[in-house]
Amino acid sequence: MDESGNGNSSQPLIVGAVELGDDADDIEEKILNLYERLFARSSLAGFLSFEEFRKKGFHSSNDPLEVSGPFLELMRTIFFRAYMVVTDRTSVPGDTESKRIEFMYVKLLSDLLIRHRRKPELLCYIEQSEGMASMIRRLPDSAIRQAREKIGKAAPLPKLNITMVAKRDYMSTAIVDYVMAAVSRWLLADRTTDASRRPYRAFREIEPFISTLYSFECGRISSRKDPLH
């Protein structure tokens, strides 16, 4: 899980999750292998964004095309489901960005707990960031409480284990980063359907992997049951 647009009011605020399921370890190995191959490209040595990639791993907003291109190609070959909630900050409670983000994490996690309520455990990795530690400690109880309120009974739910990681330590977190970046650029382009515009083409690339894209202001934008395409 990760968030996008944090602290930048000109961008939509998104909290997203990518579900890898039983293939998680294999996908992590594929991404690590790609990282190691790209890391070894001496022709890009000294290029600032490439050196940042070497230090921190894949990141959509910083990766040069020589890195983002192969990563996007890899994403097309793996199976994952993406879940996202988005707001323009007018319909989400909270007078600070951190409170809005926590509300959105609780909403998304509670929905995922209900979706996987027959499983014994959900293991959740959230990208490490400053100021997130206290929120992470509250998330399991808050998400479980909201899930039970939504179900309307004390139904069994998975144990929720949340771990904070750096992208370099668990590189699969870059998948949700790239997915949210494509969604954010498309939303900023007013949800264009003009195929000549790159934000629309990039969104169409990742839309088949979207299980839910929900706006607190506009409702469901896209889902597996009701895709745009």
Short mmCIF file of C-alpha atoms in Angstrom, two decimals:
data_model
loop_
_atom_site.label_atom_id
_atom_site.label_comp_id
_atom_site.label_asym_id
_atom_site.label_seq_id
_atom_site.Cartn_x
_atom_site.Cartn_y
_atom_site.Cartn_z
CA MET A 1 0.00 0.00 0.00
CA ASP A 2 1.03 3.60 -0.54
CA GLU A 3 -0.38 7.07 -0.99
CA SER A 4 0.05 9.64 -3.75
CA GLY A 5 -0.36 13.41 -3.74
CA ASN A 6 0.41 13.74 -0.03
CA GLY A 7 0.94 17.43 0.77
CA ASN A 8 0.45 18.61 -2.82
CA SER A 9 -2.98 20.21 -3.14
CA SER A 10 -2.63 20.49 -6.92
CA GLN A 11 -2.79 16.69 -7.20
CA PRO A 12 -5.55 14.26 -6.24
CA LEU A 13 -4.96 12.44 -2.96
CA ILE A 14 -4.89 8.68 -3.56
CA VAL A 15 -4.45 5.70 -1.27
CA GLY A 16 -3.85 2.48 -3.15
CA ALA A 17 -3.24 -1.21 -2.60
CA VAL A 18 -1.94 -3.89 -4.92
CA GLU A 19 -2.86 -7.49 -4.21
CA LEU A 20 -0.31 -10.09 -5.32
CA GLY A 21 -1.74 -13.22 -3.71
CA ASP A 22 0.13 -16.50 -3.92
CA ASP A 23 2.49 -15.16 -6.61
CA ALA A 24 3.95 -12.49 -4.32
CA ASP A 25 7.34 -14.13 -3.84
CA ASP A 26 7.76 -14.90 -7.54
CA ILE A 27 6.82 -11.35 -8.50
CA GLU A 28 9.25 -9.91 -5.96
CA GLU A 29 12.01 -12.07 -7.43
CA LYS A 30 11.23 -10.90 -10.98
CA ILE A 31 11.34 -7.25 -9.92
CA LEU A 32 14.59 -7.77 -8.01
CA ASN A 33 16.14 -9.45 -11.05
CA LEU A 34 15.09 -6.51 -13.24
CA TYR A 35 16.53 -4.08 -10.70
CA GLU A 36 19.86 -5.90 -10.71
CA ARG A 37 20.03 -5.92 -14.53
CA LEU A 38 19.24 -2.21 -14.76
CA PHE A 39 21.56 -1.38 -11.86
CA ALA A 40 24.44 -2.79 -13.89
CA ARG A 41 23.89 -0.45 -16.87
CA SER A 42 27.10 1.55 -16.85
CA SER A 43 25.91 3.82 -19.68
CA LEU A 44 23.57 5.59 -17.22
CA ALA A 45 26.11 5.99 -14.41
CA GLY A 46 26.21 9.55 -13.12
CA PHE A 47 22.70 10.39 -14.35
CA LEU A 48 21.04 11.81 -11.23
CA SER A 49 17.68 10.05 -11.47
CA PHE A 50 19.40 6.78 -12.32
CA GLU A 51 21.66 7.08 -9.28
CA GLU A 52 18.53 7.68 -7.16
CA PHE A 53 17.05 4.50 -8.63
CA ARG A 54 20.20 2.62 -7.69
CA LYS A 55 19.93 3.85 -4.09
CA LYS A 56 16.19 3.58 -3.50
CA GLY A 57 14.67 1.26 -6.10
CA PHE A 58 11.87 1.92 -8.59
CA HIS A 59 9.82 5.10 -8.22
CA SER A 60 7.50 6.36 -10.95
CA SER A 61 8.01 10.08 -10.39
CA ASN A 62 11.80 9.86 -10.58
CA ASP A 63 12.77 6.90 -12.76
CA PRO A 64 14.32 7.73 -16.15
CA LEU A 65 12.70 6.20 -19.23
CA GLU A 66 15.46 3.62 -19.37
CA VAL A 67 14.15 2.33 -16.02
CA SER A 68 10.41 3.05 -16.16
CA GLY A 69 10.01 1.48 -19.61
CA PRO A 70 11.32 -1.99 -18.62
CA PHE A 71 9.41 -1.85 -15.33
CA LEU A 72 6.11 -1.11 -17.10
CA GLU A 73 6.84 -3.96 -19.52
CA LEU A 74 7.34 -6.28 -16.55
CA MET A 75 4.06 -5.12 -15.00
CA ARG A 76 2.24 -6.23 -18.15
CA THR A 77 3.48 -9.79 -17.66
CA ILE A 78 2.44 -10.32 -14.03
CA PHE A 79 -0.93 -10.73 -12.37
CA PHE A 80 -2.10 -8.30 -9.72
CA ARG A 81 -5.23 -6.47 -8.62
CA ALA A 82 -5.23 -2.79 -7.73
CA TYR A 83 -7.61 -1.04 -5.32
CA MET A 84 -7.66 2.74 -4.98
CA VAL A 85 -9.64 5.44 -3.21
CA VAL A 86 -9.22 9.03 -4.33
CA THR A 87 -10.36 12.46 -3.21
CA ASP A 88 -10.01 16.09 -4.23
CA ARG A 89 -10.03 16.78 -0.46
CA THR A 90 -13.61 18.15 -0.37
CA SER A 91 -15.44 15.02 0.83
CA VAL A 92 -12.97 13.34 3.17
CA PRO A 93 -13.06 14.23 6.89
CA GLY A 94 -9.99 15.66 8.54
CA ASP A 95 -8.44 19.09 8.84
CA THR A 96 -4.93 17.84 8.04
CA GLU A 97 -3.49 15.73 5.26
CA SER A 98 -2.44 13.00 7.68
CA LYS A 99 -5.99 12.66 9.04
CA ARG A 100 -7.41 12.41 5.52
CA ILE A 101 -4.85 9.77 4.61
CA GLU A 102 -5.61 7.74 7.73
CA PHE A 103 -9.33 7.84 6.96
CA MET A 104 -8.63 6.60 3.44
CA TYR A 105 -6.33 3.81 4.63
CA VAL A 106 -8.98 2.63 7.08
CA LYS A 107 -11.64 2.68 4.36
CA LEU A 108 -9.52 0.69 1.92
CA LEU A 109 -8.22 -1.81 4.47
CA SER A 110 -11.68 -2.45 5.92
CA ASP A 111 -12.98 -3.23 2.43
CA LEU A 112 -10.07 -5.60 1.83
CA LEU A 113 -10.68 -7.35 5.16
CA ILE A 114 -14.29 -7.98 4.13
CA ARG A 115 -13.24 -9.15 0.68
CA HIS A 116 -10.83 -11.68 2.21
CA ARG A 117 -12.80 -12.48 5.34
CA ARG A 118 -12.39 -16.24 4.88
CA LYS A 119 -8.61 -16.03 4.98
CA PRO A 120 -6.71 -16.34 8.27
CA GLU A 121 -4.32 -13.44 7.69
CA LEU A 122 -3.59 -10.44 5.48
CA LEU A 123 0.04 -9.36 5.26
CA CYS A 124 0.24 -5.71 4.28
CA TYR A 125 3.38 -3.79 3.33
CA ILE A 126 3.21 0.01 3.47
CA GLU A 127 6.01 2.17 2.16
CA GLN A 128 8.04 3.75 4.92
CA SER A 129 7.63 7.49 5.38
CA GLU A 130 8.12 10.09 8.05
CA GLY A 131 5.26 10.50 10.48
CA MET A 132 3.50 7.26 9.48
CA ALA A 133 4.50 5.13 12.48
CA SER A 134 1.73 6.26 14.84
CA MET A 135 -0.92 5.86 12.14
CA ILE A 136 0.32 2.36 11.30
CA ARG A 137 -0.13 1.31 14.93
CA ARG A 138 -3.78 2.43 14.86
CA LEU A 139 -4.69 0.94 11.48
CA PRO A 140 -5.36 -2.72 12.38
CA ASP A 141 -7.89 -1.95 15.14
CA SER A 142 -9.51 0.87 13.17
CA ALA A 143 -9.85 -1.17 9.98
CA ILE A 144 -11.24 -4.23 11.79
CA ARG A 145 -13.74 -2.09 13.71
CA GLN A 146 -14.97 -0.40 10.52
CA ALA A 147 -15.21 -3.72 8.68
CA ARG A 148 -17.38 -5.18 11.45
CA GLU A 149 -19.59 -2.10 11.47
CA LYS A 150 -20.10 -2.46 7.73
CA ILE A 151 -20.91 -6.18 7.97
CA GLY A 152 -23.24 -5.48 10.87
CA LYS A 153 -22.13 -8.37 13.03
CA ALA A 154 -19.07 -9.74 14.81
CA ALA A 155 -18.01 -11.87 11.85
CA PRO A 156 -14.56 -13.47 11.78
CA LEU A 157 -12.00 -11.40 9.89
CA PRO A 158 -8.39 -12.05 8.89
CA LYS A 159 -5.59 -11.06 11.21
CA LEU A 160 -4.12 -7.87 9.79
CA ASN A 161 -0.32 -7.72 9.90
CA ILE A 162 1.12 -4.41 8.71
CA THR A 163 4.82 -3.85 8.09
CA MET A 164 6.53 -0.64 7.01
CA VAL A 165 9.20 -1.16 4.36
CA ALA A 166 11.48 0.88 2.14
CA LYS A 167 11.03 0.36 -1.61
CA ARG A 168 14.55 -1.03 -1.81
CA ASP A 169 13.67 -3.69 0.80
CA TYR A 170 10.41 -4.83 -0.82
CA MET A 171 10.42 -3.77 -4.44
CA SER A 172 6.90 -4.94 -5.24
CA THR A 173 5.68 -1.77 -3.52
CA ALA A 174 6.70 0.04 -6.71
CA ILE A 175 3.76 -1.55 -8.53
CA VAL A 176 1.19 0.44 -6.59
CA ASP A 177 3.36 3.55 -7.01
CA TYR A 178 3.30 3.20 -10.80
CA VAL A 179 -0.43 2.40 -10.86
CA MET A 180 -1.33 5.45 -8.77
CA ALA A 181 0.90 7.67 -10.91
CA ALA A 182 -0.97 6.64 -14.06
CA VAL A 183 -4.34 7.22 -12.38
CA SER A 184 -3.28 10.60 -10.98
CA ARG A 185 -2.08 11.88 -14.36
CA TRP A 186 -5.31 10.73 -16.00
CA LEU A 187 -7.45 12.43 -13.34
CA LEU A 188 -5.43 15.64 -13.75
CA ALA A 189 -6.14 15.42 -17.47
CA ASP A 190 -9.88 15.56 -16.66
CA ARG A 191 -10.33 11.85 -17.36
CA THR A 192 -9.66 12.40 -21.02
CA THR A 193 -10.74 9.74 -23.51
CA ASP A 194 -8.58 11.20 -26.28
CA ALA A 195 -6.27 8.41 -27.46
CA SER A 196 -3.77 10.97 -28.74
CA ARG A 197 -3.05 12.02 -25.13
CA ARG A 198 -0.50 10.04 -23.16
CA PRO A 199 -2.36 10.16 -19.78
CA TYR A 200 -5.30 8.33 -21.35
CA ARG A 201 -3.12 5.69 -23.02
CA ALA A 202 -1.21 5.13 -19.77
CA PHE A 203 -4.45 4.74 -17.84
CA ARG A 204 -5.76 2.20 -20.35
CA GLU A 205 -2.58 0.17 -19.86
CA ILE A 206 -3.25 -0.32 -16.15
CA GLU A 207 -7.06 -0.33 -16.14
CA PRO A 208 -7.35 -4.11 -16.72
CA PHE A 209 -5.63 -4.59 -13.35
CA ILE A 210 -7.95 -2.24 -11.45
CA SER A 211 -10.44 -3.99 -9.22
CA THR A 212 -11.77 -0.75 -7.75
CA LEU A 213 -11.11 2.93 -8.36
CA TYR A 214 -13.44 4.87 -6.08
CA SER A 215 -13.78 8.63 -5.68
CA PHE A 216 -15.26 10.02 -2.45
CA GLU A 217 -16.75 12.85 -4.53
CA CYS A 218 -17.91 11.00 -7.66
CA GLY A 219 -18.38 7.41 -6.55
CA ARG A 220 -17.02 4.45 -8.48
CA ILE A 221 -14.94 5.48 -11.49
CA SER A 222 -13.85 2.05 -12.68
CA SER A 223 -13.99 -1.54 -11.49
CA ARG A 224 -13.66 -5.08 -12.78
CA LYS A 225 -17.46 -5.34 -12.88
CA ASP A 226 -17.90 -1.96 -14.54
CA PRO A 227 -14.73 -1.02 -16.45
CA LEU A 228 -14.54 2.00 -18.70
CA HIS A 229 -13.37 -0.16 -21.59
#
